[in-house]
Amino acid sequence: MAFDFKKEFKEFYMPKDRPEIVEVPSTNYIAVRGEGDPNAEGGAYQRAISILYAVAYTLKMSYKSDYKIEGFFEYVVPPLEGFWWQGGTAGAGYGRKEDFHWISVIRLPDFVTREHFGWAVQAAEKKKRIDCSSAEFLTIHEGLCVQIMHLGPFDEEPKTVALMEEYLEKHGYVTDLTADRLHHEIYLSDARKVAPERWKTVIRHPIKKKA
């Protein structure tokens, strides 16, 4: 059976539909940065997703190539994730999608080094014939966070975020969104195949103890 991050790390990928606090360790990602409306047809966000998956699947299938990665094991490509922010706004303002800044990411297995990543970018470019130079190897340490499973369309996320805020207030914490600690989403549903009211999205915010 291929290693599935969602099943092996349920505490990070399968939270309940009520807030909970987690300590998130440092994690390595394939990352592409950009800005603008993620729904724009043929826009920067959609191009970024194509790059992420091109590199991700090149690494996943590397064992079938001449390039061998020490410690490699077969795995399921982890879900797409995103870190989001807007200038002058704490969190995400869904009425101004054109003002979004984002870092779209896919988790990397720990056996993937920067050297392996560099090989995958070049191999993906050659095979897929797309420019993957914007892909970067990025390590993020989120630390102490609150998270929840959001059910439904993205535009309804503010209601779910409000539940997290209420939870933090009761337990002596506050949201700690900064330039380095960002609104984080993990997408567990294929929006092309699943109706919006059934979308599952992990929402995660960095937190700290209330002063």
Backbone as numpy.savetxt, mean C-alpha at the origin, in Angstrom:
# Nx Ny Nz CAx CAy CAz Cx Cy Cz
2.28 -25.10 -1.20 1.44 -23.90 -1.20 2.32 -22.65 -1.20
2.00 -21.70 -2.06 2.75 -20.45 -2.10 2.48 -19.63 -0.85
3.50 -18.96 -0.35 3.39 -18.11 0.83 2.46 -16.93 0.52
1.46 -16.72 1.36 0.48 -15.64 1.15 0.57 -14.67 2.32
1.06 -13.47 2.05 1.25 -12.48 3.12 -0.05 -12.17 3.85
-1.16 -12.14 3.12 -2.45 -11.82 3.75 -2.83 -12.84 4.81
-2.49 -14.12 4.54 -2.84 -15.18 5.48 -1.81 -15.30 6.59
-0.54 -15.09 6.26 0.52 -15.25 7.26 0.61 -14.05 8.21
0.18 -12.89 7.75 0.22 -11.67 8.58 -1.17 -11.05 8.64
-2.10 -11.86 9.16 -3.49 -11.41 9.22 -3.66 -10.14 10.04
-2.80 -9.96 11.04 -2.94 -8.78 11.90 -2.73 -7.48 11.14
-2.06 -7.54 9.99 -1.81 -6.33 9.20 -2.71 -6.24 7.96
-3.23 -7.36 7.50 -4.01 -7.35 6.26 -5.49 -7.66 6.44
-5.86 -8.23 7.56 -7.26 -8.63 7.74 -7.81 -8.15 9.08
-7.81 -6.84 9.33 -8.36 -6.34 10.59 -9.88 -6.47 10.62
-10.45 -6.28 11.79 -11.90 -6.29 11.95 -12.48 -4.99 11.41
-13.82 -4.93 11.35 -14.47 -3.69 10.93 -14.71 -2.77 12.13
-13.79 -2.85 13.07 -13.75 -1.93 14.21 -12.28 -1.60 14.47
-12.00 -0.43 15.03 -10.60 0.00 15.17 -9.79 -0.91 16.09
-8.50 -1.01 15.77 -7.56 -1.73 16.64 -6.18 -1.11 16.47
-5.37 -1.23 17.50 -4.03 -0.66 17.50 -3.02 -1.76 17.19
-2.07 -1.44 16.30 -1.04 -2.40 15.92 0.32 -1.70 15.88
1.36 -2.46 16.05 2.74 -1.99 15.88 3.25 -2.58 14.58
3.48 -1.71 13.60 3.84 -2.18 12.26 5.36 -2.08 12.08
6.03 -3.20 11.79 7.49 -3.18 11.64 7.93 -2.57 10.31
9.21 -2.36 10.17 9.78 -1.87 8.91 9.48 -2.87 7.81
9.07 -2.35 6.66 8.69 -3.20 5.54 9.27 -2.63 4.26
9.75 -3.50 3.39 10.29 -3.08 2.10 9.22 -3.17 1.02
9.24 -2.18 0.13 8.22 -2.10 -0.92 8.85 -1.77 -2.27
8.16 -2.18 -3.34 8.32 -1.53 -4.64 7.44 -0.29 -4.56
7.95 0.87 -4.93 7.17 2.10 -4.78 7.28 2.96 -6.03
6.18 3.63 -6.35 6.16 4.65 -7.40 5.41 5.86 -6.85
6.02 7.03 -6.95 5.43 8.26 -6.42 4.73 9.04 -7.53
3.72 9.80 -7.14 3.05 10.63 -8.13 2.04 11.55 -7.48
1.27 12.22 -8.31 0.24 13.12 -7.83 -0.88 13.20 -8.86
-2.04 13.64 -8.37 -3.18 13.80 -9.26 -4.30 12.81 -8.96
-5.38 12.97 -9.69 -6.59 12.15 -9.51 -6.29 10.69 -9.89
-6.44 9.74 -8.94 -6.16 8.34 -9.27 -7.15 7.75 -10.26
-8.30 8.41 -10.44 -9.31 7.89 -11.35 -9.15 8.38 -12.79
-8.19 9.26 -13.02 -7.99 9.81 -14.36 -7.60 8.71 -15.34
-8.37 8.57 -16.40 -8.12 7.52 -17.39 -6.76 7.71 -18.04
-5.91 6.70 -17.93 -4.58 6.78 -18.52 -3.65 7.74 -17.80
-4.01 8.13 -16.57 -3.23 9.10 -15.80 -2.02 8.49 -15.12
-1.35 9.33 -14.33 -0.10 8.92 -13.68 -0.31 7.75 -12.73
-1.44 7.75 -12.04 -1.68 6.68 -11.07 -1.81 5.33 -11.77
-2.57 5.29 -12.85 -2.74 4.03 -13.57 -1.42 3.55 -14.19
-0.61 4.48 -14.65 0.71 4.11 -15.18 1.59 3.54 -14.06
1.48 4.14 -12.88 2.27 3.67 -11.74 1.90 2.24 -11.38
0.61 1.93 -11.41 0.17 0.59 -11.07 0.75 -0.42 -12.06
0.77 -0.06 -13.33 1.33 -0.96 -14.34 2.80 -1.25 -14.06
3.53 -0.24 -13.65 4.96 -0.41 -13.33 5.13 -1.30 -12.11
4.35 -1.04 -11.08 4.45 -1.85 -9.85 4.25 -3.33 -10.14
3.20 -3.65 -10.89 2.91 -5.05 -11.14 3.93 -5.67 -12.09
4.45 -4.90 -13.01 5.47 -5.42 -13.91 6.70 -5.87 -13.12
7.14 -5.04 -12.18 8.31 -5.37 -11.36 7.97 -6.50 -10.39
6.78 -6.42 -9.77 6.38 -7.43 -8.78 6.35 -8.83 -9.39
5.77 -8.95 -10.57 5.66 -10.27 -11.18 6.98 -10.75 -11.77
7.85 -9.83 -12.13 9.19 -10.23 -12.56 9.93 -10.88 -11.41
9.81 -10.32 -10.22 10.45 -10.92 -9.04 9.79 -12.24 -8.68
8.48 -12.28 -8.71 7.76 -13.51 -8.36 8.15 -14.68 -9.27
8.35 -14.40 -10.55 8.64 -15.45 -11.52 10.14 -15.61 -11.77
10.97 -14.96 -10.98 12.41 -14.99 -11.23 12.98 -16.40 -11.16
12.36 -17.28 -10.38 12.88 -18.65 -10.25 12.80 -19.42 -11.56
12.01 -18.93 -12.49 11.91 -19.58 -13.80 12.90 -18.99 -14.81
13.68 -18.02 -14.36 14.66 -17.37 -15.23 16.07 -17.84 -14.85
17.07 -17.29 -15.53 18.46 -17.62 -15.20 18.94 -16.85 -13.98
18.14 -15.90 -13.53 18.53 -15.08 -12.37 18.01 -15.75 -11.10
18.91 -16.16 -10.24 18.53 -16.88 -9.03 18.71 -15.98 -7.80
17.70 -15.98 -6.94 17.72 -15.17 -5.72 17.90 -16.10 -4.52
18.95 -15.88 -3.76 19.21 -16.70 -2.58 18.06 -16.56 -1.58
17.56 -17.68 -1.07 16.49 -17.65 -0.09 15.10 -17.55 -0.70
15.02 -17.57 -2.03 13.72 -17.41 -2.70 12.76 -18.52 -2.31
11.49 -18.15 -2.12 10.41 -19.13 -1.98 9.21 -18.61 -2.77
8.38 -19.53 -3.23 7.21 -19.12 -4.02 6.20 -18.40 -3.14
5.62 -17.34 -3.67 4.71 -16.52 -2.88 3.64 -15.90 -3.77
2.57 -15.48 -3.14 1.51 -14.73 -3.81 1.88 -13.26 -3.77
1.81 -12.58 -4.90 2.11 -11.14 -4.92 1.16 -10.44 -3.94
1.69 -9.68 -2.98 0.85 -9.01 -1.99 -0.07 -7.97 -2.64
-1.09 -7.54 -1.91 -2.04 -6.57 -2.48 -1.42 -5.20 -2.71
-2.04 -4.47 -3.60 -1.66 -3.08 -3.84 -1.95 -2.25 -2.60
-1.06 -1.30 -2.29 -1.25 -0.40 -1.16 -0.96 1.03 -1.62
-1.37 1.99 -0.80 -1.10 3.38 -1.14 -0.97 4.25 0.09
-0.02 5.18 0.04 0.13 6.22 1.06 -0.30 7.53 0.41
-1.19 8.29 1.09 -1.85 9.43 0.49 -1.73 10.68 1.36
-1.61 11.83 0.70 -1.68 13.10 1.43 -2.01 14.22 0.45
-2.38 15.37 1.04 -2.65 16.58 0.27 -2.04 17.76 1.00
-1.51 18.70 0.26 -0.91 19.87 0.88 -1.93 20.64 1.72
-1.57 20.92 2.97 -2.44 21.70 3.83 -3.61 20.93 4.41
-3.64 19.60 4.21 -4.75 18.80 4.71 -4.21 17.63 5.50
-4.76 17.40 6.69 -4.40 16.23 7.48 -5.24 15.06 6.98
-4.57 14.04 6.45 -5.32 12.90 5.91 -5.63 13.12 4.45
-6.85 12.73 4.06 -7.21 12.77 2.64 -8.56 13.46 2.47
-8.59 14.47 1.59 -9.83 15.16 1.28 -10.40 14.61 -0.02
-11.45 13.82 0.07 -11.92 13.06 -1.08 -12.64 13.93 -2.12
-12.96 15.17 -1.76 -13.59 16.06 -2.72 -12.59 16.75 -3.63
-11.29 16.56 -3.36 -10.24 17.22 -4.15 -9.23 16.18 -4.63
-9.70 15.23 -5.38 -8.83 14.13 -5.80 -7.66 14.61 -6.67
-7.87 15.72 -7.39 -6.79 16.22 -8.25 -5.60 16.73 -7.43
-5.82 16.97 -6.12 -4.75 17.49 -5.27 -4.00 16.39 -4.53
-4.34 15.15 -4.80 -3.68 14.05 -4.10 -2.20 13.94 -4.48
-1.40 13.64 -3.48 -0.04 13.13 -3.67 -0.07 11.69 -3.16
0.66 10.81 -3.79 0.58 9.41 -3.39 1.90 8.68 -3.63
2.06 7.64 -2.83 3.13 6.66 -3.05 2.42 5.32 -3.15
2.37 4.77 -4.34 1.74 3.47 -4.54 2.80 2.39 -4.34
2.44 1.32 -3.62 3.45 0.33 -3.25 2.89 -1.09 -3.32
3.80 -2.04 -3.47 3.53 -3.46 -3.30 4.65 -4.02 -2.43
4.27 -4.75 -1.42 5.25 -5.29 -0.47 6.22 -6.24 -1.16
7.47 -6.22 -0.68 8.50 -7.13 -1.16 8.80 -8.19 -0.11
9.03 -9.43 -0.51 9.53 -10.43 0.45 10.89 -9.99 0.98
11.22 -10.43 2.19 12.46 -10.00 2.81 13.71 -10.46 2.06
13.59 -11.52 1.26 14.78 -12.00 0.56 15.15 -11.12 -0.63
14.30 -10.18 -1.02 14.60 -9.29 -2.14 15.48 -8.13 -1.66
16.69 -8.04 -2.18 17.61 -6.96 -1.84 17.52 -5.86 -2.89
18.21 -4.77 -2.64 18.25 -3.68 -3.63 18.86 -4.16 -4.94
19.84 -5.05 -4.84 20.45 -5.58 -6.06 19.43 -6.39 -6.86
18.67 -7.24 -6.18 17.64 -8.02 -6.86 16.59 -7.10 -7.48
16.26 -6.05 -6.72 15.27 -5.10 -7.20 15.74 -4.43 -8.49
17.00 -4.02 -8.50 17.55 -3.38 -9.70 17.48 -4.29 -10.91
17.80 -5.58 -10.69 17.68 -6.54 -11.79 16.25 -6.62 -12.29
15.28 -6.67 -11.36 13.87 -6.82 -11.74 13.37 -5.63 -12.54
13.78 -4.44 -12.18 13.37 -3.24 -12.92 13.85 -3.32 -14.36
15.10 -3.69 -14.55 15.64 -3.80 -15.91 14.97 -4.92 -16.69
14.75 -6.06 -16.02 14.11 -7.20 -16.70 12.67 -6.89 -17.07
11.96 -6.18 -16.19 10.57 -5.81 -16.47 10.48 -4.86 -17.65
11.41 -3.90 -17.71 11.43 -2.96 -18.82 11.61 -3.69 -20.15
12.51 -4.65 -20.15 12.81 -5.38 -21.38 11.63 -6.25 -21.80
11.00 -6.93 -20.82 9.91 -7.85 -21.15 8.61 -7.11 -21.48
8.27 -6.11 -20.67 6.99 -5.41 -20.83 7.09 -4.20 -21.77
8.32 -3.80 -22.07 8.57 -2.65 -22.95 7.90 -1.38 -22.41
8.05 -1.18 -21.10 7.60 0.06 -20.47 8.73 0.62 -19.63
8.72 1.92 -19.42 9.74 2.59 -18.62 9.44 2.37 -17.14
10.29 1.62 -16.46 10.10 1.33 -15.05 11.07 2.11 -14.16
11.70 3.12 -14.71 12.73 3.85 -13.97 12.20 4.60 -12.76
10.89 4.84 -12.71 10.31 5.55 -11.56 10.11 4.64 -10.36
10.27 3.33 -10.56 10.12 2.39 -9.45 11.32 2.52 -8.51
11.06 2.48 -7.22 12.14 2.57 -6.24 11.95 1.51 -5.15
13.05 1.15 -4.55 13.07 0.25 -3.40 12.91 1.14 -2.17
11.81 0.98 -1.46 11.48 1.89 -0.37 11.21 1.11 0.92
11.86 1.52 1.99 11.62 0.94 3.32 10.82 1.92 4.15
9.71 1.46 4.72 8.85 2.32 5.54 8.65 1.67 6.89
8.84 2.44 7.95 8.57 1.97 9.31 7.39 2.78 9.85
6.22 2.17 9.88 5.03 2.87 10.32 4.92 2.97 11.84
5.40 1.98 12.54 5.34 2.02 13.99 3.93 1.86 14.53
3.62 2.62 15.57 2.33 2.50 16.25 1.22 3.11 15.39
0.18 2.32 15.13 -0.90 2.75 14.23 -2.25 2.26 14.73
-3.31 2.90 14.25 -4.66 2.39 14.39 -5.13 1.99 13.00
-5.87 0.88 12.91 -6.34 0.43 11.61 -7.73 -0.16 11.74
-8.38 -0.29 10.58 -9.75 -0.80 10.53 -10.01 -1.30 9.12
-10.96 -2.22 8.98 -11.38 -2.65 7.64 -12.55 -1.78 7.20
-12.35 -1.05 6.11 -13.43 -0.23 5.55 -14.16 -1.04 4.49
-15.48 -1.08 4.59 -16.31 -1.78 3.63 -17.09 -0.77 2.81
-16.90 -0.77 1.50 -17.64 0.15 0.65 -16.75 1.03 -0.20
-17.34 2.01 -0.90 -16.59 2.89 -1.80 -15.56 3.74 -1.05
-14.55 4.16 -1.78 -13.51 5.00 -1.18 -14.08 6.33 -0.67
-15.05 6.88 -1.38 -15.60 8.18 -1.00 -16.32 8.14 0.34
-16.62 6.94 0.85 -17.28 6.80 2.15 -16.29 6.56 3.28
-15.00 6.63 2.98 -13.99 6.39 4.00 -14.04 7.37 5.17
-14.42 8.64 4.98 -14.45 9.55 6.13 -15.28 9.04 7.31
-16.36 8.31 7.03 -17.17 7.75 8.12 -16.37 6.73 8.92
-15.58 5.93 8.23 -14.77 4.92 8.89 -13.62 5.57 9.65
-13.02 6.60 9.06 -11.95 7.33 9.75 -12.49 7.96 11.04
-13.74 8.42 11.01 -14.35 9.00 12.20 -14.44 7.97 13.33
-14.71 6.72 12.99 -14.74 5.65 13.99 -13.37 5.47 14.64
-12.33 5.57 13.84 -10.97 5.46 14.38 -10.67 6.62 15.31
-11.09 7.81 14.94 -10.85 8.99 15.77 -11.57 8.86 17.12
-12.80 8.37 17.09 -13.55 8.17 18.34 -12.84 7.15 19.24
-12.34 6.10 18.62 -11.63 5.06 19.37 -10.38 5.62 20.03
-9.62 6.41 19.27 -8.40 6.99 19.81 -8.69 7.92 20.99
-9.73 8.71 20.86 -10.10 9.64 21.93 -10.41 8.88 23.22
-11.09 7.76 23.09 -11.46 6.97 24.28 -10.26 6.29 24.92
-9.23 6.00 24.12 -8.10 5.22 24.63 -6.83 6.03 24.84
-6.93 7.35 24.76 -5.80 8.20 25.10 -4.74 8.37 24.03
-5.16 8.24 22.76 -4.23 8.44 21.64 -4.74 9.54 20.72
-3.85 10.04 19.86 -4.24 10.98 18.81 -3.59 10.56 17.51
-4.20 10.92 16.41 -3.63 10.66 15.10 -2.35 11.46 14.94
-1.33 10.86 14.32 -0.02 11.50 14.18 0.39 11.56 12.71
-0.47 12.15 11.88 -0.16 12.31 10.46 0.86 13.42 10.27
1.98 13.09 9.62 3.05 14.05 9.37 3.55 13.85 7.94
4.60 14.57 7.59 5.19 14.41 6.25 5.79 13.01 6.07
6.11 12.35 7.18 6.72 11.02 7.11 5.78 9.90 7.53
4.67 10.26 8.18 3.72 9.24 8.65 2.37 9.57 7.99
1.95 8.71 7.09 0.89 9.07 6.15 -0.35 8.18 6.26
-1.46 8.70 5.76 -2.69 7.93 5.57 -2.37 6.75 4.66
-2.70 5.54 5.11 -2.28 4.32 4.42 -3.51 3.47 4.11
-3.58 2.99 2.88 -4.67 2.12 2.46 -4.11 0.84 1.84
-4.77 -0.29 2.12 -4.41 -1.57 1.51 -5.67 -2.10 0.81
-5.55 -2.37 -0.47 -6.71 -2.70 -1.30 -6.85 -4.22 -1.45
-7.90 -4.77 -0.85 -8.09 -6.21 -0.83 -9.10 -6.69 -1.87
-9.71 -5.77 -2.59 -10.71 -6.13 -3.60 -10.26 -5.66 -4.98
-10.64 -6.41 -5.99 -10.38 -6.01 -7.37 -11.55 -5.14 -7.82
-11.30 -3.83 -7.90 -12.37 -2.88 -8.22 -13.00 -3.14 -9.59
-12.30 -3.88 -10.45 -12.83 -4.18 -11.77 -13.85 -5.31 -11.73
-13.83 -6.11 -10.67 -14.68 -7.30 -10.60 -15.68 -7.27 -9.46
-15.48 -6.39 -8.49 -16.32 -6.37 -7.29 -17.10 -5.06 -7.23
-18.37 -5.12 -6.88 -19.21 -3.92 -6.77 -18.67 -3.03 -5.65
-18.73 -1.69 -5.83 -18.17 -0.76 -4.84 -18.65 -1.00 -3.41
-19.91 -1.39 -3.24 -20.42 -1.57 -1.88 -19.78 -2.78 -1.19
-19.04 -3.59 -1.94 -18.40 -4.77 -1.36 -16.88 -4.64 -1.29
-16.34 -3.48 -1.68 -14.89 -3.29 -1.62 -14.40 -3.38 -0.18
-13.25 -4.03 0.00 -12.60 -4.12 1.30 -11.26 -3.38 1.24
-11.11 -2.40 2.13 -9.89 -1.59 2.15 -9.43 -1.43 3.59
-8.20 -1.81 3.87 -7.63 -1.55 5.18 -7.23 -0.07 5.23
-7.70 0.64 6.25 -7.28 2.02 6.47 -6.42 2.05 7.72
-5.25 2.65 7.61 -4.30 2.68 8.73 -3.76 4.09 8.92
-3.77 4.57 10.16 -3.23 5.88 10.50 -2.17 5.75 11.59
-1.09 6.50 11.48 -0.10 6.54 12.56 -0.69 7.27 13.76
-0.29 6.84 14.95 -0.82 7.47 16.17 0.28 7.68 17.20
-0.04 8.44 18.23 0.85 8.60 19.37 -0.02 8.82 20.61
0.61 8.63 21.77 -0.09 8.87 23.02 -0.46 10.35 23.15
-1.64 10.60 23.66 -2.08 11.99 23.85 -1.21 12.65 24.90
-0.78 13.86 24.62 0.09 14.59 25.55 -0.66 14.92 26.84
